[in-house]
XYZ file of C-alpha atoms in Angstrom:
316
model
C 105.738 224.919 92.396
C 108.090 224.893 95.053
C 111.656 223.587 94.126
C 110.941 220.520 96.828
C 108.427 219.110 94.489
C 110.201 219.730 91.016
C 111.536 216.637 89.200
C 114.370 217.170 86.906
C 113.267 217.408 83.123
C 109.247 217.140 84.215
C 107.853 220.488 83.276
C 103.793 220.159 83.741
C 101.629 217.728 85.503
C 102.533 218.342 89.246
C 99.475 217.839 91.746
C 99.114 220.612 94.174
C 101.678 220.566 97.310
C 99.371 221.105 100.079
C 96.591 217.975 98.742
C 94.269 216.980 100.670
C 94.510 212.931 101.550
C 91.575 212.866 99.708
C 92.703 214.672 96.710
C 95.814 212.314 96.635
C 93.658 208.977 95.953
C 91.507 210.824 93.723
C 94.569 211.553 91.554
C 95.056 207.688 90.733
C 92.555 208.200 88.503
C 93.843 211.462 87.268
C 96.636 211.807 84.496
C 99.347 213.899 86.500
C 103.123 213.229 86.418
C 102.482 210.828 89.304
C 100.115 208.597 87.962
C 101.456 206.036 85.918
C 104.474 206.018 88.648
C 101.934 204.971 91.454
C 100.029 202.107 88.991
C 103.312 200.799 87.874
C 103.619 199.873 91.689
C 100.832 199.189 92.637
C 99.327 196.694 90.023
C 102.451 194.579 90.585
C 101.351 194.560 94.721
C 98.373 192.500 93.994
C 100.413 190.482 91.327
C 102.779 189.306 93.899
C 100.440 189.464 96.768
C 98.464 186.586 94.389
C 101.945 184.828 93.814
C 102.718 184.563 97.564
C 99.084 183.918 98.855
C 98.847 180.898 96.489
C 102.655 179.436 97.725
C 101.043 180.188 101.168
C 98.028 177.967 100.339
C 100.137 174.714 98.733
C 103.279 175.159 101.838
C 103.048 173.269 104.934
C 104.260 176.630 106.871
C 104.779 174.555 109.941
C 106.517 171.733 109.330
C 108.280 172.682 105.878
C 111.396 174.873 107.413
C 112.937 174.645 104.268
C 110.085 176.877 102.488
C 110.312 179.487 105.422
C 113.115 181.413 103.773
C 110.996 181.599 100.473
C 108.103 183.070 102.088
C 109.659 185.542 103.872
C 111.115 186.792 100.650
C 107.613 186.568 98.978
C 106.236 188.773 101.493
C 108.763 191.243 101.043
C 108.255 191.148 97.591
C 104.521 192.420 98.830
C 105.431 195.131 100.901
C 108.140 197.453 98.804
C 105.970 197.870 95.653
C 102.677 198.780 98.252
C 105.120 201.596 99.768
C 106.347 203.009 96.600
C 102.605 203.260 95.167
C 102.082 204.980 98.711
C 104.362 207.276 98.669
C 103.825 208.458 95.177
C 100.254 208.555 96.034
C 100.774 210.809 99.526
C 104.042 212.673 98.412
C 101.936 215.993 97.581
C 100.330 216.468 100.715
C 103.086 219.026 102.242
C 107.510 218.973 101.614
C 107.430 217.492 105.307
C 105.033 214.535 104.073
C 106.649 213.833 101.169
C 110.173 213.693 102.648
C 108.217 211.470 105.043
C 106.872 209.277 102.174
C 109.782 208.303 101.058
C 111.783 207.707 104.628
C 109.410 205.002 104.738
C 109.568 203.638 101.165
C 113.230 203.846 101.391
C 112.844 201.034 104.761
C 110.299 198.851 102.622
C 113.147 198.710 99.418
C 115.762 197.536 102.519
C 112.931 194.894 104.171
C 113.468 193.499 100.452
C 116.384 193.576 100.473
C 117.283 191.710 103.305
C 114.421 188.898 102.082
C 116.332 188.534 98.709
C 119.284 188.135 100.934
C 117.975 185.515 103.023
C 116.405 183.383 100.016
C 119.877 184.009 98.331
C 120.852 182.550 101.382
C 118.600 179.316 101.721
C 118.835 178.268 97.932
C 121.152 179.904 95.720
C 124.791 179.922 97.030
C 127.098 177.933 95.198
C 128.385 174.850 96.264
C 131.964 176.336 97.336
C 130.456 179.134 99.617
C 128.479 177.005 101.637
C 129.611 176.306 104.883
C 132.242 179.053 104.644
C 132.429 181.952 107.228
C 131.128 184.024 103.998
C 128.100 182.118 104.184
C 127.331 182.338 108.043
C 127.967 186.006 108.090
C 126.042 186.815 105.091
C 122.860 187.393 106.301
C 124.398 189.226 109.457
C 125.933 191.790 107.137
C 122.775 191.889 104.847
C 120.764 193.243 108.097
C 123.620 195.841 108.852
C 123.801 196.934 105.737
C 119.970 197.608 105.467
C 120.297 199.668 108.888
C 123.188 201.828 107.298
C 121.835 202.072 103.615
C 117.899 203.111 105.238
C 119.815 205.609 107.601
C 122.064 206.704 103.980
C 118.858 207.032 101.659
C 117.150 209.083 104.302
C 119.619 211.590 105.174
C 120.459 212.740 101.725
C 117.033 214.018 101.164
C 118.486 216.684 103.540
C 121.146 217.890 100.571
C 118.274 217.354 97.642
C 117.922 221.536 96.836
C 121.209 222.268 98.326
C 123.515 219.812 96.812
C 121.826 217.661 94.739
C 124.694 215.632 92.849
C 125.717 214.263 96.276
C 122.310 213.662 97.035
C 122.017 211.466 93.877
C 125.143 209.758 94.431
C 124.656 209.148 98.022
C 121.321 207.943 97.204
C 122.542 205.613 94.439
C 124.543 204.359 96.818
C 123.113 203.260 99.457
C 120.934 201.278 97.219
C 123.932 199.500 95.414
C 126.042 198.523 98.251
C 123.315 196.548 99.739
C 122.474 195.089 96.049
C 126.058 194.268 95.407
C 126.527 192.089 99.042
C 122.854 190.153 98.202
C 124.215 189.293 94.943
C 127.983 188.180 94.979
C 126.840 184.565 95.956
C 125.178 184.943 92.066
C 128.168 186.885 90.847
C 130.652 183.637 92.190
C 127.993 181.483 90.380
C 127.918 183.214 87.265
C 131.422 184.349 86.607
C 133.812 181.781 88.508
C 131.476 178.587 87.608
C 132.051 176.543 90.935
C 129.989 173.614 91.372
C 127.822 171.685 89.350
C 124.649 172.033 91.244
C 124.567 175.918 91.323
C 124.809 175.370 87.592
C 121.076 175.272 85.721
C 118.247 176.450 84.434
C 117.465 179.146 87.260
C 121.004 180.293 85.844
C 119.932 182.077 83.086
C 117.286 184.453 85.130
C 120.088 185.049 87.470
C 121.593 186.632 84.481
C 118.363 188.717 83.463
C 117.418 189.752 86.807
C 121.383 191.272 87.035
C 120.876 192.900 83.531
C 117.592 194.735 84.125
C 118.533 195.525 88.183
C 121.689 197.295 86.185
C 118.628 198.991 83.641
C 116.902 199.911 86.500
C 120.115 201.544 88.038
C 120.432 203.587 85.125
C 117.369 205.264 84.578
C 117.016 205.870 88.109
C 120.423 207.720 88.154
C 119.873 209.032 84.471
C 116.531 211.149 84.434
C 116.768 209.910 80.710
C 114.996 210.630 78.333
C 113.196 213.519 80.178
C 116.005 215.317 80.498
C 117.058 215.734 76.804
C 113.576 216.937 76.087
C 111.804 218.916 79.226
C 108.031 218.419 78.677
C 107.609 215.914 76.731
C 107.483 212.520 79.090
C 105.922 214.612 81.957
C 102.933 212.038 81.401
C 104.181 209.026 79.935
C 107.757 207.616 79.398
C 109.808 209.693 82.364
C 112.749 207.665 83.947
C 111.152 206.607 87.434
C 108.082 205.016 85.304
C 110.605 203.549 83.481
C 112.558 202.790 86.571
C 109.639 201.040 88.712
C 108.682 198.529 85.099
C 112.161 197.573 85.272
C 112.606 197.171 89.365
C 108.862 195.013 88.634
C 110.678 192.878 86.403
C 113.501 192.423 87.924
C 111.772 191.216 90.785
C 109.402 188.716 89.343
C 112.693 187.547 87.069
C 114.393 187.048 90.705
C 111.213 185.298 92.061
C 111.654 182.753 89.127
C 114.825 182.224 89.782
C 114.703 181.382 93.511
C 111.942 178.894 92.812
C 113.827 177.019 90.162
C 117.130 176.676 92.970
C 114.290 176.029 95.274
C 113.499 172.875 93.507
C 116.390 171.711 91.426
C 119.139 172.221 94.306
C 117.081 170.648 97.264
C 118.370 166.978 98.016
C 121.737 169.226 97.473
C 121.095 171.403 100.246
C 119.266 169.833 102.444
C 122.187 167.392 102.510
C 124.862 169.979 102.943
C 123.804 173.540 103.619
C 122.930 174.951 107.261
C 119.801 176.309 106.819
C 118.571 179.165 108.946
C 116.380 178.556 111.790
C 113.261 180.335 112.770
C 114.636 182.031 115.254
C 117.570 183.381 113.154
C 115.181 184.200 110.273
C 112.513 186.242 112.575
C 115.589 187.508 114.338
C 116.937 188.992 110.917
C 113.560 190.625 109.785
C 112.922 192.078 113.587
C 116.191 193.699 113.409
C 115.456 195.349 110.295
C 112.258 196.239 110.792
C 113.612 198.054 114.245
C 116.331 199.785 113.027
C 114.693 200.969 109.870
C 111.754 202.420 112.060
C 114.255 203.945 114.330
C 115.912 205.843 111.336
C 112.792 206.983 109.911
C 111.369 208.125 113.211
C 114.857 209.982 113.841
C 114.924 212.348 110.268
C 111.412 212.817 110.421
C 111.760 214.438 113.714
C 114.725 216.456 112.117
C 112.319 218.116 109.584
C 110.283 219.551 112.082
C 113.848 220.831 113.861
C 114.802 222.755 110.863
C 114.340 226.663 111.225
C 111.432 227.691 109.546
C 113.679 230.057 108.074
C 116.185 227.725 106.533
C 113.244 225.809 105.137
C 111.811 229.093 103.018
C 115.890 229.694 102.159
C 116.077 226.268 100.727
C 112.687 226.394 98.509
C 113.770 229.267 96.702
């Protein structure tokens, strides 16, 4: 097994790293180190692709602007967990295509991202941030930072076998800059306790999403427990399985959350928050969408530019 493919702390259970496409669904229903990371993903797909069809189905999409933001973050919600399950699922068919795999699950995490952010935006912001030049920058700086965090993730694949640690951190990174900015409209609301419509019941999953978004964080960075005992979660109980139930979680905590400042805080902020227009909202996802493509398109191109040469001297 080439060093490309080697998890740290996972000893036995790695597909083959030339599969066929074929081969690759076929292992769904195989146990391999893989499998329970692509179900963990991919069960929760449908799950929220059945949450946001059945919002879809009770909205007025045209005339209720006020729901817009909440769909758009519903169908984000859709789209990360699809490319993680993907790219688990395809990550074995050569180094080039898994690299490739995870440019593009890297972008769907940011598309989420940058929904969250824009929901955050809509209903959650506490009374003293709205209508502050925090507020109409916000989602701005949410679509830069999805740009710069996409273009981050992606280049420190490049310094995975060579110098890993930096690859980790850089990697950590760029996912927890972009978490921090979505969230300091909840971490004003939680910790400084402005304004007495920000405060109730959707309070409380604010608080759970943040502790198991900080779980998440640490088994992703962690490789615990697989690394105190090489072998023997190769199947069941590594840190990315663990990882993706927490991120799933997280999420559907979140979703809660944003429904409940949906519809407690709405004569609120209809009365006194700007929301965001179509335009700016389509605007905002275009952007990202864009960008994100143009960054993936740019260090997949670079694989193929590496010497052959350096490739083989980074393997071994």
């Amino acid at each position: 097994m080439t060093r490309v493919f080697h998890e740290q702390g996972i000893l036995f259970g790695y597909r083959h790293p030339q599969s066929s496409a074929t081969a690759c669904i076929l292992s769904l229903f195989q146990m391999t180190n893989e499998t329970l990371n692509i179900w963990t993903h991919l069960l929760p797909f449908w799950f929220f692709v059945w949450r946001f069809v059945t919002t879809l189905y009770v909205t007025d999409v045209q005339n209720d602007s006020y729901s817009w933001p909440l769909l758009v973050y519903m169908s984000t919600s859709c789209v990360y967990p699809l490319a993680s399950s993907c790219a688990h699922t395809f990550s074995s068919m050569s180094k080039n295509a898994r690299h490739i795999c995870y440019f593009l699950d890297y972008g769907a995490v940011n598309l989420f991202s940058l929904g969250s952010a824009i929901a955050y935006s809509a209903y959650t912001f506490p009374d003293a941030l709205v209508r502050t030049t925090f507020y109409d920058y916000y989602v701005t700086l949410a679509v830069l930072n999805t740009i710069v965090s996409t273009g981050l993730s992606c280049y420190s694949r490049f310094l995975e076998l060579q110098r890993p640690r930096l690859c980790k951190m850089l990697r950590v990174l760029a996912f927890a800059y972009p978490y921090t900015w979505d969230s300091l409209p909840i971490f004003y609301r939680l910790f400084l306790f402005p304004g007495e419509s920000a405060q109730n019941e959707a309070t409380v999953y604010h608080q759970k999403h943040m502790v198991l978004t900080l779980l998440a964080s640490f088994f992703y960075s962690a490789h615990l427990p697989e690394r105190l005992a090489p072998g023997c979660f190769d199947y069941i109980g590594h840190s990315h399985q663990l990882f993706h139930v927490c991120v799933i979680l997280a999420t559907h905590i979140q979703m809660e959350a944003i429904l409940l400042d949906k519809t407690l805080r709405k004569e609120w902020l209809l009365a006194n928050s700007r929301a965001l227009s179509f335009p700016q909202i389509a605007g905002a996802i275009l952007l990202c969408l864009i960008f994100s493509l143009i960054n993936i398109i740019y260090f997949s191109a670079a694989l193929y530019r590496i010497p052959e040469p350096e490739l083989r001297k980074k393997e071994t």
